[in-house]
Coordinates of C-alpha atoms in Angstrom, one line a residue:
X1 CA 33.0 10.1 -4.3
X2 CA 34.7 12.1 -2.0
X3 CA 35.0 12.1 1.6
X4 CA 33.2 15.3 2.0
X5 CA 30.3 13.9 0.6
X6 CA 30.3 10.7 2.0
X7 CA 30.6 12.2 5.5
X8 CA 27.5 14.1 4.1
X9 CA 25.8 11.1 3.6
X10 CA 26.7 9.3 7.0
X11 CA 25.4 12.5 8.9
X12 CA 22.1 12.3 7.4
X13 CA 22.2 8.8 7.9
X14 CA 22.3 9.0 11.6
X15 CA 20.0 12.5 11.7
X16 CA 17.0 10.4 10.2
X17 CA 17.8 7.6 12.6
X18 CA 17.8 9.6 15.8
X19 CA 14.7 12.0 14.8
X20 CA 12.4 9.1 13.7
X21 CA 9.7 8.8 16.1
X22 CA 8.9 5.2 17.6
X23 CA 5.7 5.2 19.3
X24 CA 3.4 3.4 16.2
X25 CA 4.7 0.6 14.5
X26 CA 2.7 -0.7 11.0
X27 CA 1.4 -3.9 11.4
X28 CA 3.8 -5.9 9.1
X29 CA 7.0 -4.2 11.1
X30 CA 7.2 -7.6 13.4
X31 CA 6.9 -9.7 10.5
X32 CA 9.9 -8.8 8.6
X33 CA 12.8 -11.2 8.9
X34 CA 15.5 -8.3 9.3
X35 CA 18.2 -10.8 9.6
X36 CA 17.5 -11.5 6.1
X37 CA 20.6 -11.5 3.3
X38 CA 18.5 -9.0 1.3
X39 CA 15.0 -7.3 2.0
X40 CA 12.9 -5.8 -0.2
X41 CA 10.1 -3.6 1.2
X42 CA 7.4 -2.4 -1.7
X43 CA 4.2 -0.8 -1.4
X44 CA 2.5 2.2 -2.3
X45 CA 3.8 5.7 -2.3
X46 CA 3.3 7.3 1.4
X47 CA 2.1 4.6 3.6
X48 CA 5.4 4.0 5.8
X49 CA 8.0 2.1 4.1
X50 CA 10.7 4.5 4.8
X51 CA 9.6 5.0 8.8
X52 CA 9.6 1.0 8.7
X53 CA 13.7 1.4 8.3
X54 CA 14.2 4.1 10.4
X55 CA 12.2 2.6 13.3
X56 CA 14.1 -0.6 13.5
X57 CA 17.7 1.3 13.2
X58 CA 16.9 3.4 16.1
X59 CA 15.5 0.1 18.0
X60 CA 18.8 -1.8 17.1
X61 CA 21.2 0.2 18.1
X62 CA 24.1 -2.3 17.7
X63 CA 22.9 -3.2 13.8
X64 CA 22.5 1.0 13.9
X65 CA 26.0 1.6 14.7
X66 CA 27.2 -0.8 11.7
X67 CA 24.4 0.1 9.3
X68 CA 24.3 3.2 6.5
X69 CA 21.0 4.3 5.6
X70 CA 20.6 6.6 2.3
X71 CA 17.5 7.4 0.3
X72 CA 18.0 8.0 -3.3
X73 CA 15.6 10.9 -3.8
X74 CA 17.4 13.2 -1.0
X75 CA 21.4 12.0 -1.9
X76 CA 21.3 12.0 -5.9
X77 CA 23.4 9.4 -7.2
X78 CA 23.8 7.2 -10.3
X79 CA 23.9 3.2 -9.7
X80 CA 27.8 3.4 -9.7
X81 CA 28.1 6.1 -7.3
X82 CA 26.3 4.0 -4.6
X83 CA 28.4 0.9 -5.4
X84 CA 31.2 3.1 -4.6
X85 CA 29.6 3.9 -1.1
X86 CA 28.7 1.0 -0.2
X87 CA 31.7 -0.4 -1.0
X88 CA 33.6 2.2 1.6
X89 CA 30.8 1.3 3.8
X90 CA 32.2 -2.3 3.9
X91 CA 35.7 -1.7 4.0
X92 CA 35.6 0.7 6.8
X93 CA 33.4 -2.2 9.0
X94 CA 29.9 -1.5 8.0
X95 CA 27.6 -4.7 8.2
X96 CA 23.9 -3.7 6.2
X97 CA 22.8 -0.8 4.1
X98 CA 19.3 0.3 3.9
X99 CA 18.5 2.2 0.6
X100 CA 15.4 4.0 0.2
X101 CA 13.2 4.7 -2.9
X102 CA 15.6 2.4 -5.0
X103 CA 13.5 3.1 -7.9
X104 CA 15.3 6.2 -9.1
X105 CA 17.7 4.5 -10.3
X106 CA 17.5 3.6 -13.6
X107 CA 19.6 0.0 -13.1
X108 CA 19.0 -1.0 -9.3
X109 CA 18.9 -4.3 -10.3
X110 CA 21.4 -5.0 -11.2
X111 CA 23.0 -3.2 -8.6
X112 CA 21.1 -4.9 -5.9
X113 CA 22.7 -8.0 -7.7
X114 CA 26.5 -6.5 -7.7
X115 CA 26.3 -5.6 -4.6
X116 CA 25.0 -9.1 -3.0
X117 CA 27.7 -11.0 -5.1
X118 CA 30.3 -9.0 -4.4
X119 CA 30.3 -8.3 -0.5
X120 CA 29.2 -12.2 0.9
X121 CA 28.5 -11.0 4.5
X122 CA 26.9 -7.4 3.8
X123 CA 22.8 -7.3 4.6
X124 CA 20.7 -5.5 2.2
X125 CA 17.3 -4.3 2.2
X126 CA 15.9 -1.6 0.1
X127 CA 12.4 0.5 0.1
X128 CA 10.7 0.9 -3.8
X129 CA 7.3 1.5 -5.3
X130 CA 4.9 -1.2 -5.5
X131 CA 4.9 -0.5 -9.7
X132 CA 8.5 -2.2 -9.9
X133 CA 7.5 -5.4 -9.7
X134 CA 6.1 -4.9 -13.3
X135 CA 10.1 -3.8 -14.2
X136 CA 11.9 -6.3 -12.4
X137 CA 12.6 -8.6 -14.8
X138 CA 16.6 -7.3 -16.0
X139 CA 18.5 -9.3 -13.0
X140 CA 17.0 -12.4 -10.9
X141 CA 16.6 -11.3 -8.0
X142 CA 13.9 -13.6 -6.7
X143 CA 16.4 -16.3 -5.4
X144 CA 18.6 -13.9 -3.8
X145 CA 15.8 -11.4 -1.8
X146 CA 12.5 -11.6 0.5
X147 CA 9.7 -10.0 -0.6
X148 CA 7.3 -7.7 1.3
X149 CA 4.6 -5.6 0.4
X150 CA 2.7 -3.0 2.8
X151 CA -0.5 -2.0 2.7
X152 CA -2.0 1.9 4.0
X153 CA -3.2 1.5 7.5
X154 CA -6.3 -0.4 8.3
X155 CA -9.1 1.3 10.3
X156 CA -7.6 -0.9 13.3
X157 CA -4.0 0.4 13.1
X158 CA -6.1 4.0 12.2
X159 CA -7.5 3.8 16.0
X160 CA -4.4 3.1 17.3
X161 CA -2.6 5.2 15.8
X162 CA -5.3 8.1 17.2
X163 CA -4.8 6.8 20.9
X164 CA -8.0 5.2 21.1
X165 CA -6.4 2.0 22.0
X166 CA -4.9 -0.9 21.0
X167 CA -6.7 -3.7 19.4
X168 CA -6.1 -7.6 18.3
X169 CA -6.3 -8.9 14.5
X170 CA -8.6 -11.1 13.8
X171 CA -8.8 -13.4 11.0
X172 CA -11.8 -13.1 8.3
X173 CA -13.1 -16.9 9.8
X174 CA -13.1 -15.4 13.2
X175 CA -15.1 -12.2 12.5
X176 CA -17.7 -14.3 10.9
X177 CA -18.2 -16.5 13.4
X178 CA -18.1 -14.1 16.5
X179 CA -18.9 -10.4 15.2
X180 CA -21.1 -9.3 17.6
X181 CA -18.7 -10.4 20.9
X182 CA -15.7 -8.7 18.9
X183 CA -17.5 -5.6 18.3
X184 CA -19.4 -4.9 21.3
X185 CA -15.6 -5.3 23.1
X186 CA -14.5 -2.5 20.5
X187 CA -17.5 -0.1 20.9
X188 CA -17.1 0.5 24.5
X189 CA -13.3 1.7 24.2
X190 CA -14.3 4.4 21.7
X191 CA -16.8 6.1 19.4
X192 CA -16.6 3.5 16.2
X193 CA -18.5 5.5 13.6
X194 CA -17.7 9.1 14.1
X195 CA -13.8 7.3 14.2
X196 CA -14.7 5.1 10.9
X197 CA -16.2 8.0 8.9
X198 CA -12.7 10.0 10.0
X199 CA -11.0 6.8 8.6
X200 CA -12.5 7.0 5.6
X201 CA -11.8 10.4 4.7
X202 CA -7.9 10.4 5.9
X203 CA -6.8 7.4 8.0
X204 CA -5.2 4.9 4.9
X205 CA -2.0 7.0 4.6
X206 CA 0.1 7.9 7.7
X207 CA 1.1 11.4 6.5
X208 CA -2.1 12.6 7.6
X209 CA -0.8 13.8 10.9
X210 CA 2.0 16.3 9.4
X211 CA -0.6 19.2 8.2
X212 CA -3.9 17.6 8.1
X213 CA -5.9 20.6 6.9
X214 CA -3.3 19.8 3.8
X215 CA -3.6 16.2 3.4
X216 CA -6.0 15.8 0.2
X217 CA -3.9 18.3 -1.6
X218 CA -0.9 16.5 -0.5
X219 CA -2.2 12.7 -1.5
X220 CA -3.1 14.4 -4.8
X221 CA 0.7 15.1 -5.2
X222 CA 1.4 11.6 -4.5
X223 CA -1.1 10.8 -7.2
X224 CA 1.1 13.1 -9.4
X225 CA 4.3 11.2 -8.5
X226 CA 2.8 8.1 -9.2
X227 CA 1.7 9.3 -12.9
X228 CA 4.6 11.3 -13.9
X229 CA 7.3 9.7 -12.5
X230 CA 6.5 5.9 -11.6
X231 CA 4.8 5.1 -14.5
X232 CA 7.2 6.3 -17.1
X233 CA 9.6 3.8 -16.2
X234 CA 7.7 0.9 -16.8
X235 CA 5.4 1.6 -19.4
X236 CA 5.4 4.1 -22.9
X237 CA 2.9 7.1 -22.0
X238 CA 2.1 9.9 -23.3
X239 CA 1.7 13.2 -21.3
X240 CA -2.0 13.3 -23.3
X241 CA -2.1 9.4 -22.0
X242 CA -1.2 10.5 -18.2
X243 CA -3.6 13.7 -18.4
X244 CA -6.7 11.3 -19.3
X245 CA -5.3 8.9 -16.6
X246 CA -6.3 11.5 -14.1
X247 CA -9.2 12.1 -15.1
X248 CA -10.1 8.6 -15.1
X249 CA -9.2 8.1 -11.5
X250 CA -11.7 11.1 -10.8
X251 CA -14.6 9.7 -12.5
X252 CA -13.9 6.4 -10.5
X253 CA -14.0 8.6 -7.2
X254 CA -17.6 9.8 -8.3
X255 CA -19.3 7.1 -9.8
X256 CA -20.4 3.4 -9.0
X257 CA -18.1 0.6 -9.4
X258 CA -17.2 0.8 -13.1
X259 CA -17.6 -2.6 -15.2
X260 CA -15.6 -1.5 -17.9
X261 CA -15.9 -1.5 -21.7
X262 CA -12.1 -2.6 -21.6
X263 CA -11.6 -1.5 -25.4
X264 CA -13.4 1.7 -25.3
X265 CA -11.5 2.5 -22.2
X266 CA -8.3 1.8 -24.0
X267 CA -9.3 3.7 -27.1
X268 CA -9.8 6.4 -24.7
X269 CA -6.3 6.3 -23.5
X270 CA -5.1 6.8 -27.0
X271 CA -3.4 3.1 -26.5
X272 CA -4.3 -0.6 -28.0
X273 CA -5.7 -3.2 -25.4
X274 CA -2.7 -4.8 -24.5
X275 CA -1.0 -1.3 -23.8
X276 CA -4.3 0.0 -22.0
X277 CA -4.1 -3.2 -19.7
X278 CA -0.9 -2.5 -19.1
X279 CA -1.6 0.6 -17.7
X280 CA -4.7 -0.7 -15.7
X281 CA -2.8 -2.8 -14.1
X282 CA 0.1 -0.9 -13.1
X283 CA -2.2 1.3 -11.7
X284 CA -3.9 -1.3 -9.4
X285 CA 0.2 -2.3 -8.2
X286 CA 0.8 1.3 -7.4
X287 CA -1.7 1.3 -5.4
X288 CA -4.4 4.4 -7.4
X289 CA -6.4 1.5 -9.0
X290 CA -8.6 -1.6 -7.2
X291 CA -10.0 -4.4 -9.5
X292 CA -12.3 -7.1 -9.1
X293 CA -11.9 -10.3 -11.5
X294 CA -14.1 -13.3 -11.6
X295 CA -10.7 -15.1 -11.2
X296 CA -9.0 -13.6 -8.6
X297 CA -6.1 -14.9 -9.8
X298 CA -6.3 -13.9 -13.2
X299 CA -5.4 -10.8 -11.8
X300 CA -1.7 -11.6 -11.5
X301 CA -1.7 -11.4 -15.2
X302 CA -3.3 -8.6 -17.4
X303 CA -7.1 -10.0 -17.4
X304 CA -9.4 -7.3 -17.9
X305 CA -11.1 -6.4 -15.0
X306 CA -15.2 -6.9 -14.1
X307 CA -14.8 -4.4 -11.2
X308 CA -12.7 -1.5 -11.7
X309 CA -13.0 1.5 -8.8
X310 CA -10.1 3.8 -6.6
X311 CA -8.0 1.4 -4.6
X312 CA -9.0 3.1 -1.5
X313 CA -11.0 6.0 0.1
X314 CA -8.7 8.2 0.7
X315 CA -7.9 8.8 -2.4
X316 CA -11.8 9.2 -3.9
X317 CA -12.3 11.9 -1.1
X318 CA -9.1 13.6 -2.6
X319 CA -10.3 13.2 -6.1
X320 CA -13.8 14.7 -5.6
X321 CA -15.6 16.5 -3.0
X322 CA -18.6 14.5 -3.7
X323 CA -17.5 10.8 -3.7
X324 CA -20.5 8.3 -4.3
X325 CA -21.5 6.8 -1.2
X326 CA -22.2 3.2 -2.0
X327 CA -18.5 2.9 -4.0
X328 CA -17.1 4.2 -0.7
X329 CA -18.4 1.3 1.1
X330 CA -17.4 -0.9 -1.5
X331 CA -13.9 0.2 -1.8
X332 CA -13.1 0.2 1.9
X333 CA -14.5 -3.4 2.0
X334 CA -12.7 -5.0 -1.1
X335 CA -9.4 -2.7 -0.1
X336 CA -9.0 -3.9 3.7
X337 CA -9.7 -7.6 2.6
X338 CA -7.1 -8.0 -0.4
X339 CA -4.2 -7.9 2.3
X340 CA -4.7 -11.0 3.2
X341 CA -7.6 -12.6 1.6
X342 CA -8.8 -12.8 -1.8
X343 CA -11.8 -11.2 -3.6
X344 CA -13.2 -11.4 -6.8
X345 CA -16.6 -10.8 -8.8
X346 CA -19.5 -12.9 -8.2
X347 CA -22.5 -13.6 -10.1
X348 CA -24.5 -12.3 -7.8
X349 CA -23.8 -10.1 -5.0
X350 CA -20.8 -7.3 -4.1
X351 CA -17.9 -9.0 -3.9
X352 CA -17.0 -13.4 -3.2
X353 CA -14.3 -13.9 -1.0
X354 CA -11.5 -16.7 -0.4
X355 CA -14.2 -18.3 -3.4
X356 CA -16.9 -19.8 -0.7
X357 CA -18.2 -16.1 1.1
X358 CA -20.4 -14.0 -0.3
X359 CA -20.9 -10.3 0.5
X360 CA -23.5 -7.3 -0.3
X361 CA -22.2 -4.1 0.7
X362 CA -24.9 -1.7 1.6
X363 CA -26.4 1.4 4.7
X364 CA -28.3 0.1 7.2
X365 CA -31.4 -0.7 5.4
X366 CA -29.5 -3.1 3.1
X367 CA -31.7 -6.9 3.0
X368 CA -30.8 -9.8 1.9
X369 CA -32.9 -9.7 -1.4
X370 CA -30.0 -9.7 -3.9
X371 CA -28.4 -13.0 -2.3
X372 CA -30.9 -14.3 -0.5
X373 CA -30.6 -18.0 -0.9
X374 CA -27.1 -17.8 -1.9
X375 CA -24.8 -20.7 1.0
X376 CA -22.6 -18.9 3.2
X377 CA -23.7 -14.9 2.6
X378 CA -23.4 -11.7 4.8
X379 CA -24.3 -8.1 4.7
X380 CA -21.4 -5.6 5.5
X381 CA -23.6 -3.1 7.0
X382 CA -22.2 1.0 7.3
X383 CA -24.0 3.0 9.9
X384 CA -24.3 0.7 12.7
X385 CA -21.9 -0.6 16.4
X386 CA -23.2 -4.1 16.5
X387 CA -24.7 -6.4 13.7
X388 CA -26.8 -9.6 14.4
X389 CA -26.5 -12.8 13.0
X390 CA -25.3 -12.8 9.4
X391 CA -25.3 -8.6 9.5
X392 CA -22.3 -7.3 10.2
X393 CA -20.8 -4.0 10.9
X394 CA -18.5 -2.4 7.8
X395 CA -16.4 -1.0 10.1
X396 CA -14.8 -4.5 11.3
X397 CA -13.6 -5.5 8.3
X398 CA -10.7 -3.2 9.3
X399 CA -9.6 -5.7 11.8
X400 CA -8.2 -7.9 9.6
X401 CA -4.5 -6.6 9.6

């Protein structure tokens, strides 16, 4: 490289870092262990990965003045061409690197690999898609890196984020138990359901704020990404294959949660059952797809699904002008909880989770008639501030994270 360019490079570096705003931080930004040998920071497309870096530069100034920050998709350069920076980075006193959207490079692992043997006491960390974890298998990098995924914002960080205030987590156990105290706290800081039904339409993905009469057609282009770029590097489509992929996303957006004729849905993708899995389940991983199992951990591997719907409802509102109410509800309920709990498919009812508590998803005039009798139940109830007893509002189930 020359030094033209690399003085290029270490401009922008510092331009992002300066310019990056630090007012709202995600939920997982005081979890990270930055000290960390290497971090590697996944998730889906648009949620905040890359503001993540940025933000702790600028709030570190001493790690800042040490550190080279370069995203792949604005610098184009091969594998060896970054070696060859970071290699002058290290050499002329620079102590960590922070590489964004790793995953256009067609051999990062490797070079994630190369670049941790090689220079003992540089810090790595590196921003890619959630779907790379399907592709990760050409250099071990599980012994060398820590893993984190983020989520879209939750309706909690969504209120702060809107200067409504600032509210606690609570754990799932917690909400149970004490619902109505937690809520009626929440309800007299702010309006909760105009808020929630905002939430649902445009609060998962932070972009929102840039041009928000633009943000549907702007998520769909994200949705575009995903397909024609993401996907073709870890699975064999077709552009036929990725044009009925769409269109399933958009029948998912208007209809009830699908339980899928796995085969037939395959056939339909022009692909064999292993292949249409495949797909499936890099979907759900990039973050377009949400699944329900009756093992919920059966979905680390490629079980077919007994729930399949959009992962969250955002994205339906994008995909349709005429979402179906009911999947809404369901999809902002199973979405918020799979951060940090488990869900999966019950016999009866909307969705089991952690394996012991059962939930039907419903308006306000859902009962208690499809689980009644069923140990340790609740109704996630839309429409309404406060619940009673084992009702409880929809709306809190954003607390979780």
């Amino acid at each position: 490289m020359t030094e033209e360019n690399i003085r290029m490079i270490y401009d922008m570096s510092a331009e992002r870092i300066r310019e990056t705003d630090t007012s709202f931080h995600r939920y997982l930004f005081g979890e990270i262990d930055w000290d960390a040998r290497v971090v590697a920071l996944d998730g889906p497309r648009g949620v905040g990965k890359t503001t993540m870096f940025l933000q702790h530069l600028r709030e570190n100034q001493s790690e800042s003045d040490s550190s080279l920050y370069v995203s792949i998709d604005n610098v184009w350069l091969n594998a060896q061409e970054l070696y060859e920076l970071v290699q002058h980075h290290v050499r002329h006193g620079g102590g960590s690197v922070y590489i964004d959207e790793i995953h256009y490079l067609s051999d990062w692992q490797n070079l994630i690999k190369s670049l941790y043997d090689n220079f003992k006491k540089l810090k790595i960390a590196y921003t890619g898609s959630s779907i790379l974890r399907l592709a990760s298998g050409k250099a071990d990098l599980s012994r060398r890196q820590i893993e984190y995924t983020l989520a879209g914002m939750s309706f909690r960080e969504f209120l702060e984020f809107e200067g409504c205030g600032s509210f606690e987590k609570h754990e799932l156990d917690d909400i149970l138990k004490n619902h109505v105290t937690i809520a009626d706290k929440i309800v007299t800081q702010t309006k909760i359901v105009p808020k929630f039904e905002q939430y649902l339409d445009h609060g998962y993905y932070p972009f929102y704020r840039e041009e928000p009469r633009h943000f549907h057609r702007k998520l769909l282009q994200v949705v575009n990404q995903v397909l024609d770029v993401d996907l073709p590097k870890v699975e064999d489509v077709t552009t036929e294959t990725i044009r009925k992929t769409r269109r399933m996303l958009t029948i998912l957006a208007e209809s009830t949660p699908q339980t899928p004729n796995t085969s037939r849905l395959c056939r339909s993708l022009e692909m064999d059952r292993k292949q249409g899995l495949k797909i499936l389940h890099a979907l759900r991983r990039s973050g377009l797809v949400g699944m329900l199992a009756e093992d919920a951990d059966a979905l680390k591997h490629l079980c077919s699904p007994n729930k399949l719907f959009c992962d969250n409802t955002n994205l339906m509102r994008a995909l349709t002008p005429t979402p179906d109410k009911g999947t809404l509800r369901e999809v902002f309920f199973n979405n918020q909880l799979s951060v940090r709990n488990t869900t999966a498919f019950p016999t009866r009812g909307d969705s089991l989770v952690d394996g012991k508590h059962l939930f039907e998803i419903g308006g306000e005039k859902k009962t208690f008639a499809q689980i009644k009798d069923m140990p340790d139940s609740y109704l996630a109830v839309d429409g309404i501030e406060v619940g009673r007893g084992c009702r409880i509002p929809l709306w809190l189930f954003g607390f979780l994270y």
